Short mmCIF file of C-alpha atoms in Angstrom, two decimals:
data_model
loop_
_atom_site.label_atom_id
_atom_site.label_comp_id
_atom_site.label_asym_id
_atom_site.label_seq_id
_atom_site.Cartn_x
_atom_site.Cartn_y
_atom_site.Cartn_z
CA UNK V 4 117.50 23.27 98.65
CA UNK V 5 115.51 26.28 97.40
CA UNK V 6 114.51 24.23 94.34
CA UNK V 7 113.14 21.46 96.62
CA UNK V 8 111.19 23.95 98.74
CA UNK V 9 109.74 25.52 95.58
CA UNK V 10 108.70 22.11 94.22
CA UNK V 11 107.22 21.14 97.57
CA UNK V 12 105.24 24.39 97.67
CA UNK V 13 104.07 23.89 94.09
CA UNK V 14 102.92 20.36 94.94
CA UNK V 15 100.99 21.77 97.91
CA UNK V 16 99.20 24.22 95.63
CA UNK V 17 98.17 21.38 93.28
CA UNK V 18 96.87 19.31 96.20
CA UNK V 19 94.89 22.32 97.47
CA UNK V 20 93.38 23.03 94.04
CA UNK V 21 92.52 19.37 93.47
CA UNK V 22 90.47 19.44 96.68
CA UNK V 23 88.40 22.42 95.55
CA UNK V 24 84.95 21.77 94.19
CA UNK V 25 82.71 23.89 92.03
CA UNK V 26 79.94 25.09 94.29
CA UNK V 27 76.47 25.61 92.84
CA UNK V 28 75.61 29.17 93.93
CA UNK V 29 71.90 28.46 93.36
CA UNK V 30 71.73 25.19 95.32
CA UNK V 31 70.01 26.50 98.46
CA UNK V 32 67.56 28.63 96.47
CA UNK V 33 66.79 25.61 94.28
CA UNK V 34 66.08 23.44 97.35
CA UNK V 35 63.67 26.06 98.72
CA UNK V 36 62.06 26.39 95.28
CA UNK V 37 61.52 22.64 95.01
CA UNK V 38 59.95 22.55 98.48
CA UNK V 39 57.59 25.36 97.46
CA UNK V 40 56.71 23.52 94.24
CA UNK V 41 55.77 20.41 96.23
CA UNK V 42 53.25 22.54 98.18
CA UNK V 43 51.57 24.04 95.10
CA UNK V 44 47.83 23.53 94.98
CA UNK V 45 46.66 21.37 92.08
CA UNK V 46 44.33 23.15 89.70
CA UNK V 47 43.42 24.24 86.22
CA UNK V 48 46.57 26.28 85.60
CA UNK V 49 50.22 25.92 84.68
CA UNK V 50 53.50 27.48 85.77
CA UNK V 51 55.55 29.05 82.99
CA UNK V 52 59.07 30.42 82.88
CA UNK V 53 59.71 32.77 79.99
CA UNK V 54 62.93 32.03 78.14
CA UNK V 55 63.60 34.69 75.55
CA UNK V 56 66.24 33.85 72.98
CA UNK V 57 67.06 36.33 70.24
CA UNK V 58 67.53 33.61 67.62
CA UNK V 59 64.64 31.31 68.56
CA UNK V 60 60.86 31.70 68.57
CA UNK V 61 60.06 29.38 71.48
CA UNK V 62 58.18 31.00 74.36
CA UNK V 63 59.62 29.18 77.36
CA UNK V 64 59.11 26.28 79.76
CA UNK V 65 55.70 25.20 81.10
CA UNK V 66 55.03 22.67 83.86
CA UNK V 67 52.03 21.45 85.81
CA UNK V 68 51.59 22.71 89.39
CA UNK V 69 53.28 20.51 91.97
CA UNK V 70 55.64 18.97 89.41
CA UNK V 71 59.36 19.80 89.25
CA UNK V 72 60.88 21.92 86.50
CA UNK V 73 62.60 18.89 84.99
CA UNK V 74 59.11 17.80 83.82
CA UNK V 75 58.49 21.12 82.03
CA UNK V 76 58.05 21.32 78.26
CA UNK V 77 59.59 23.93 76.01
CA UNK V 78 56.67 25.36 74.04
CA UNK V 79 55.57 27.49 71.15
CA UNK V 80 52.81 29.87 72.19
CA UNK V 81 49.55 30.12 70.25
CA UNK V 82 48.50 33.77 70.63
CA UNK V 83 45.22 33.67 68.72
CA UNK V 84 43.19 34.01 71.92
CA UNK V 85 45.61 36.19 73.92
CA UNK V 86 48.97 37.63 73.04
CA UNK V 87 52.07 37.00 75.14
CA UNK V 88 52.77 39.39 78.04
CA UNK V 89 55.88 40.95 76.48
CA UNK V 90 54.13 41.41 73.12
CA UNK V 91 51.18 43.05 74.91
CA UNK V 92 53.63 45.65 76.28
CA UNK V 93 55.28 45.97 72.86
CA UNK V 94 58.59 44.94 74.47
CA UNK V 95 59.61 41.57 73.07
CA UNK V 96 61.80 39.62 75.49
CA UNK V 97 61.43 42.14 78.32
CA UNK V 98 60.02 39.40 80.52
CA UNK V 99 62.95 37.01 80.07
CA UNK V 100 63.16 34.63 83.08
CA UNK V 101 59.86 35.88 84.52
CA UNK V 102 57.73 33.20 86.15
CA UNK V 103 54.00 33.17 85.42
CA UNK V 104 50.86 31.42 86.51
CA UNK V 105 49.31 30.58 83.15
CA UNK V 106 45.78 29.79 82.06
CA UNK V 107 45.42 27.84 78.88
CA UNK V 108 45.88 24.39 77.46
CA UNK V 109 48.15 22.28 75.36
CA UNK V 110 46.40 22.04 71.99
CA UNK V 111 47.86 18.67 71.05
CA UNK V 112 49.41 20.32 67.99
CA UNK V 113 53.12 20.53 67.41
CA UNK V 114 54.87 23.53 65.85
CA UNK V 115 58.11 23.64 63.88
CA UNK V 116 60.71 26.19 65.00
CA UNK V 117 63.22 26.72 62.17
CA UNK V 118 66.25 28.15 64.06
CA UNK V 119 66.47 25.08 66.31
CA UNK V 120 65.14 22.75 63.59
CA UNK V 121 62.87 21.21 66.23
CA UNK V 122 59.15 20.60 66.71
CA UNK V 123 57.63 21.81 69.99
CA UNK V 124 54.23 21.39 71.67
CA UNK V 125 51.79 24.26 71.22
CA UNK V 126 50.30 26.01 74.24
CA UNK V 127 47.17 28.13 73.79
CA UNK V 128 47.39 31.05 76.21
CA UNK V 129 44.13 32.36 77.70
CA UNK V 130 45.41 34.25 80.75
CA UNK V 131 48.41 34.94 82.96
CA UNK V 132 49.66 36.60 86.11
CA UNK V 133 53.23 37.30 87.15
CA UNK V 134 54.51 35.18 90.03
CA UNK V 135 58.06 36.58 90.10
CA UNK V 136 60.35 38.72 87.97
CA UNK V 137 63.41 37.34 89.78
CA UNK V 138 62.74 33.65 90.48
CA UNK V 139 65.47 31.18 91.49
CA UNK V 140 67.44 29.64 88.65
CA UNK V 141 66.06 26.45 87.12
CA UNK V 142 69.09 25.85 84.90
CA UNK V 143 72.50 24.25 85.30
CA UNK V 144 74.17 27.40 84.01
CA UNK V 145 73.14 31.02 84.37
CA UNK V 146 74.18 31.57 80.74
CA UNK V 147 70.87 29.92 79.82
CA UNK V 148 69.17 33.21 80.79
CA UNK V 149 71.26 35.24 78.36
CA UNK V 150 69.10 36.01 75.29
CA UNK V 151 72.17 36.08 73.02
CA UNK V 152 73.48 32.63 74.02
CA UNK V 153 72.11 29.81 71.88
CA UNK V 154 71.49 27.32 74.70
CA UNK V 155 68.21 25.40 74.91
CA UNK V 156 69.12 23.30 77.92
CA UNK V 157 66.22 21.79 79.89
CA UNK V 158 65.64 22.83 83.51
CA UNK V 159 66.99 20.80 86.43
#
């Protein structure tokens, strides 16, 4: 009898766990972010999200105003006109996951990045301003923001 009660209880636990779903903790923030993106004013600027990775030399993701993050391109930064914000402060990677309003242009050139063995578009930076140092997540996993984790997953 006790064995049957134990097995019945164990079965109940499995049924309960099977009904559980993984909840995206960033879902509501991402919805609000996407609504704000849809209201962005078109113009001669870009939105950039710095993605510092210890092992890679990419700068981060850049998208056009009003377009979702899933359209963003992972770029190499051309700093001949202006150096990157973290380099200007002599603190490489200190702006990881910071969101910027960027001035500049895509040069049309492509740059090889050896650690990822990939070629990325080149963005020529001419100006920037910080939008947020703690913006909502644009990635499927928060591990993407860890500079030591070798993930180059595109934004959602």
